[in-house]
Amino acid sequence: MNTVSPEIDVTLRDGRAVHLRAALPTDEAELLQAFGRMSADARYMRFMHSVSEPNLDRLRKVLASFPDSGIGLVATVPAADGIDIVGSALVLGSRTRSGEFALNVAAEYGAVGLGGTLMTALIAAARGRGLEAMEGFVLAENAPMLRLAERLGFSVAPDPEDRAVRICRLHLGGPQAKA
């Protein structure tokens, strides 16, 4: 069952609208285009190391995991070829009691509320799935993501194994929490 419905249209702080929906295996080409539009710095912040090419096998495995053992969301806008994906959020491990999250927002959609919108929807979907916790690993230099995590109620602590990384954790209230 897909716990990421209904699809919604959201107006961001700058007045632009995005369409928020569950990620689908058919999003592969658009996600690859979104990767191609990322700057080297953005890729470094997202993947925590230099990445020049997407891992196609990994992408396909992640997309295939939705919705059974993962939750994925995308934010889309109309484009000449149909749509562009301008943001994505996912949590993997949703068959367990906790899952690891990841977030990506296109540079031109940064600082207008898209990251918060995606993460809020992802948290709600994780709670709806019965997850008890979410965690993510964020570079200490990624101040915007760390501020967002703190605003959303995540605890932020240094990774004891890597001083350059922060672990962001959110307790979701257990299987009965549906808010």
mmCIF file of C-alpha atoms in Angstrom:
data_model
loop_
_atom_site.group_PDB
_atom_site.id
_atom_site.type_symbol
_atom_site.label_atom_id
_atom_site.label_comp_id
_atom_site.label_asym_id
_atom_site.label_seq_id
_atom_site.Cartn_x
_atom_site.Cartn_y
_atom_site.Cartn_z
ATOM 1 C CA MET A 1 0.000 0.000 0.000
ATOM 2 C CA ASN A 2 1.270 3.466 -0.861
ATOM 3 C CA THR A 3 1.382 5.649 2.240
ATOM 4 C CA VAL A 4 2.394 8.728 0.264
ATOM 5 C CA SER A 5 -0.972 9.736 -1.057
ATOM 6 C CA PRO A 6 -2.730 11.812 -1.997
ATOM 7 C CA GLU A 7 -0.708 13.694 -4.527
ATOM 8 C CA ILE A 8 -0.692 17.385 -3.732
ATOM 9 C CA ASP A 9 0.246 20.668 -5.309
ATOM 10 C CA VAL A 10 2.231 22.952 -3.032
ATOM 11 C CA THR A 11 2.944 26.662 -3.403
ATOM 12 C CA LEU A 12 6.429 27.544 -2.204
ATOM 13 C CA ARG A 13 7.402 30.757 -0.397
ATOM 14 C CA ASP A 14 8.410 32.423 -3.677
ATOM 15 C CA GLY A 15 5.036 31.653 -5.298
ATOM 16 C CA ARG A 16 6.177 28.780 -7.516
ATOM 17 C CA ALA A 17 4.144 25.595 -7.430
ATOM 18 C CA VAL A 18 5.407 22.024 -7.309
ATOM 19 C CA HIS A 19 3.545 18.741 -7.518
ATOM 20 C CA LEU A 20 4.370 16.312 -4.716
ATOM 21 C CA ARG A 21 3.812 12.599 -5.264
ATOM 22 C CA ALA A 22 5.219 9.147 -4.618
ATOM 23 C CA ALA A 23 8.374 8.213 -6.519
ATOM 24 C CA LEU A 24 7.849 5.587 -9.213
ATOM 25 C CA PRO A 25 10.189 3.247 -11.114
ATOM 26 C CA THR A 26 9.248 5.228 -14.235
ATOM 27 C CA ASP A 27 10.949 8.287 -12.676
ATOM 28 C CA GLU A 28 14.388 6.860 -13.459
ATOM 29 C CA ALA A 29 15.073 9.065 -16.511
ATOM 30 C CA GLU A 30 13.911 12.228 -14.746
ATOM 31 C CA LEU A 31 15.996 11.425 -11.658
ATOM 32 C CA LEU A 32 19.036 10.944 -13.902
ATOM 33 C CA GLN A 33 18.327 14.341 -15.482
ATOM 34 C CA ALA A 34 18.048 15.874 -12.003
ATOM 35 C CA PHE A 35 21.408 14.334 -11.091
ATOM 36 C CA GLY A 36 22.905 15.821 -14.255
ATOM 37 C CA ARG A 37 21.704 19.299 -13.256
ATOM 38 C CA MET A 38 23.382 19.085 -9.826
ATOM 39 C CA SER A 39 26.600 21.007 -9.312
ATOM 40 C CA ALA A 40 29.709 19.170 -8.141
ATOM 41 C CA ASP A 41 29.306 20.868 -4.730
ATOM 42 C CA ALA A 42 25.660 19.770 -4.454
ATOM 43 C CA ARG A 43 26.613 16.199 -5.331
ATOM 44 C CA TYR A 44 29.330 16.276 -2.686
ATOM 45 C CA MET A 45 26.896 17.521 -0.031
ATOM 46 C CA ARG A 46 24.295 14.899 -0.970
ATOM 47 C CA PHE A 47 26.577 11.861 -1.372
ATOM 48 C CA MET A 48 29.342 12.961 1.064
ATOM 49 C CA HIS A 49 32.046 12.367 -1.533
ATOM 50 C CA SER A 50 32.771 13.422 -5.105
ATOM 51 C CA VAL A 51 30.385 11.713 -7.507
ATOM 52 C CA SER A 52 30.564 12.348 -11.230
ATOM 53 C CA GLU A 53 28.255 9.590 -12.482
ATOM 54 C CA PRO A 54 25.045 8.221 -10.983
ATOM 55 C CA ASN A 55 24.991 4.626 -9.753
ATOM 56 C CA LEU A 56 22.293 3.304 -12.066
ATOM 57 C CA ASP A 57 22.058 -0.111 -10.382
ATOM 58 C CA ARG A 58 21.610 1.529 -6.978
ATOM 59 C CA LEU A 59 18.988 3.938 -8.340
ATOM 60 C CA ARG A 60 17.004 1.065 -9.847
ATOM 61 C CA LYS A 61 17.165 -0.944 -6.621
ATOM 62 C CA VAL A 62 15.978 2.027 -4.584
ATOM 63 C CA LEU A 63 13.106 2.790 -6.969
ATOM 64 C CA ALA A 64 12.099 -0.882 -6.985
ATOM 65 C CA SER A 65 11.997 -0.886 -3.169
ATOM 66 C CA PHE A 66 9.102 1.596 -3.136
ATOM 67 C CA PRO A 67 6.628 1.232 -1.510
ATOM 68 C CA ASP A 68 7.374 -2.197 0.036
ATOM 69 C CA SER A 69 10.622 -1.465 1.872
ATOM 70 C CA GLY A 70 11.094 2.223 1.327
ATOM 71 C CA ILE A 71 9.239 5.473 0.911
ATOM 72 C CA GLY A 72 10.101 7.879 -1.870
ATOM 73 C CA LEU A 73 8.696 11.280 -2.757
ATOM 74 C CA VAL A 74 9.379 13.561 -5.676
ATOM 75 C CA ALA A 75 8.516 17.184 -6.338
ATOM 76 C CA THR A 76 7.876 17.865 -10.018
ATOM 77 C CA VAL A 77 7.298 20.869 -12.230
ATOM 78 C CA PRO A 78 6.128 21.017 -15.849
ATOM 79 C CA ALA A 79 8.922 20.928 -18.442
ATOM 80 C CA ALA A 80 9.275 20.795 -22.211
ATOM 81 C CA ASP A 81 9.758 17.019 -22.060
ATOM 82 C CA GLY A 82 6.882 16.493 -19.599
ATOM 83 C CA ILE A 83 8.189 17.092 -16.078
ATOM 84 C CA ASP A 84 11.370 17.895 -14.207
ATOM 85 C CA ILE A 85 12.049 16.498 -10.758
ATOM 86 C CA VAL A 86 13.225 19.431 -8.620
ATOM 87 C CA GLY A 87 13.316 17.638 -5.288
ATOM 88 C CA SER A 88 13.260 14.159 -3.825
ATOM 89 C CA ALA A 89 13.159 12.615 -0.392
ATOM 90 C CA LEU A 90 13.326 9.016 0.665
ATOM 91 C CA VAL A 91 13.552 6.780 3.654
ATOM 92 C CA LEU A 92 14.932 3.275 3.282
ATOM 93 C CA GLY A 93 14.380 0.430 5.694
ATOM 94 C CA SER A 94 10.712 1.047 6.292
ATOM 95 C CA ARG A 95 10.105 -2.658 6.944
ATOM 96 C CA THR A 96 12.161 -2.243 10.078
ATOM 97 C CA ARG A 97 11.476 0.005 13.032
ATOM 98 C CA SER A 98 13.690 2.767 11.694
ATOM 99 C CA GLY A 99 14.866 4.057 8.350
ATOM 100 C CA GLU A 100 17.603 6.188 6.867
ATOM 101 C CA PHE A 101 16.477 9.331 5.066
ATOM 102 C CA ALA A 102 17.965 11.312 2.204
ATOM 103 C CA LEU A 103 16.905 14.623 0.673
ATOM 104 C CA ASN A 104 17.823 16.429 -2.517
ATOM 105 C CA VAL A 105 16.563 19.808 -3.712
ATOM 106 C CA ALA A 106 17.542 21.458 -6.984
ATOM 107 C CA ALA A 107 19.638 24.578 -6.448
ATOM 108 C CA GLU A 108 17.048 26.856 -8.036
ATOM 109 C CA TYR A 109 14.475 25.551 -5.518
ATOM 110 C CA GLY A 110 16.639 25.999 -2.435
ATOM 111 C CA ALA A 111 15.623 28.316 0.416
ATOM 112 C CA VAL A 112 11.957 28.531 -0.657
ATOM 113 C CA GLY A 113 10.506 25.767 1.514
ATOM 114 C CA LEU A 114 10.775 22.742 -0.764
ATOM 115 C CA GLY A 115 13.157 20.830 1.513
ATOM 116 C CA GLY A 116 10.904 21.363 4.503
ATOM 117 C CA THR A 117 7.829 20.405 2.502
ATOM 118 C CA LEU A 118 9.435 17.179 1.301
ATOM 119 C CA MET A 119 10.784 16.260 4.733
ATOM 120 C CA THR A 120 7.472 17.008 6.471
ATOM 121 C CA ALA A 121 5.648 14.762 3.991
ATOM 122 C CA LEU A 122 8.312 12.074 4.375
ATOM 123 C CA ILE A 123 8.025 12.166 8.175
ATOM 124 C CA ALA A 124 4.231 11.848 7.920
ATOM 125 C CA ALA A 125 4.547 8.907 5.526
ATOM 126 C CA ALA A 126 7.103 7.219 7.806
ATOM 127 C CA ARG A 127 4.793 7.629 10.778
ATOM 128 C CA GLY A 128 1.919 6.284 8.688
ATOM 129 C CA ARG A 129 4.068 3.273 7.848
ATOM 130 C CA GLY A 130 4.677 2.703 11.574
ATOM 131 C CA LEU A 131 8.358 3.602 11.705
ATOM 132 C CA GLU A 132 9.597 4.494 15.151
ATOM 133 C CA ALA A 133 12.606 6.565 14.048
ATOM 134 C CA MET A 134 14.379 8.147 11.100
ATOM 135 C CA GLU A 135 18.023 9.037 10.844
ATOM 136 C CA GLY A 136 20.285 10.608 8.296
ATOM 137 C CA PHE A 137 23.970 11.313 7.919
ATOM 138 C CA VAL A 138 24.794 14.907 6.999
ATOM 139 C CA LEU A 139 28.129 16.590 6.423
ATOM 140 C CA ALA A 140 28.935 19.020 9.237
ATOM 141 C CA GLU A 141 29.490 21.732 6.607
ATOM 142 C CA ASN A 142 25.953 21.284 5.212
ATOM 143 C CA ALA A 143 24.489 24.021 7.404
ATOM 144 C CA PRO A 144 21.167 24.383 5.516
ATOM 145 C CA MET A 145 20.322 20.687 5.963
ATOM 146 C CA LEU A 146 21.358 20.705 9.608
ATOM 147 C CA ARG A 147 19.191 23.792 10.283
ATOM 148 C CA LEU A 148 16.250 22.112 8.543
ATOM 149 C CA ALA A 149 16.707 18.927 10.566
ATOM 150 C CA GLU A 150 16.758 20.894 13.819
ATOM 151 C CA ARG A 151 13.638 22.888 12.807
ATOM 152 C CA LEU A 152 11.838 19.594 12.148
ATOM 153 C CA GLY A 153 12.743 18.246 15.600
ATOM 154 C CA PHE A 154 15.684 16.005 14.732
ATOM 155 C CA SER A 155 18.474 15.686 17.250
ATOM 156 C CA VAL A 156 21.846 16.469 15.675
ATOM 157 C CA ALA A 157 24.990 14.892 17.073
ATOM 158 C CA PRO A 158 28.530 14.285 15.860
ATOM 159 C CA ASP A 159 29.166 10.898 14.298
ATOM 160 C CA PRO A 160 31.607 9.212 16.710
ATOM 161 C CA GLU A 161 33.316 7.531 13.741
ATOM 162 C CA ASP A 162 33.667 10.609 11.517
ATOM 163 C CA ARG A 163 34.057 14.167 12.839
ATOM 164 C CA ALA A 164 32.990 15.579 9.444
ATOM 165 C CA VAL A 165 29.530 13.982 9.732
ATOM 166 C CA ARG A 166 26.505 14.698 11.879
ATOM 167 C CA ILE A 167 23.820 12.118 12.656
ATOM 168 C CA CYS A 168 20.293 13.527 12.546
ATOM 169 C CA ARG A 169 17.718 11.405 14.398
ATOM 170 C CA LEU A 170 13.998 11.820 14.869
ATOM 171 C CA HIS A 171 11.871 9.695 17.181
ATOM 172 C CA LEU A 172 8.503 9.214 15.469
ATOM 173 C CA GLY A 173 6.563 7.975 18.467
ATOM 174 C CA GLY A 174 6.271 4.286 17.663
ATOM 175 C CA PRO A 175 3.851 2.225 15.658
ATOM 176 C CA GLN A 176 0.720 3.869 17.069
ATOM 177 C CA ALA A 177 1.781 7.393 16.055
ATOM 178 C CA LYS A 178 -0.115 8.420 12.929
ATOM 179 C CA ALA A 179 0.113 12.235 13.122
#
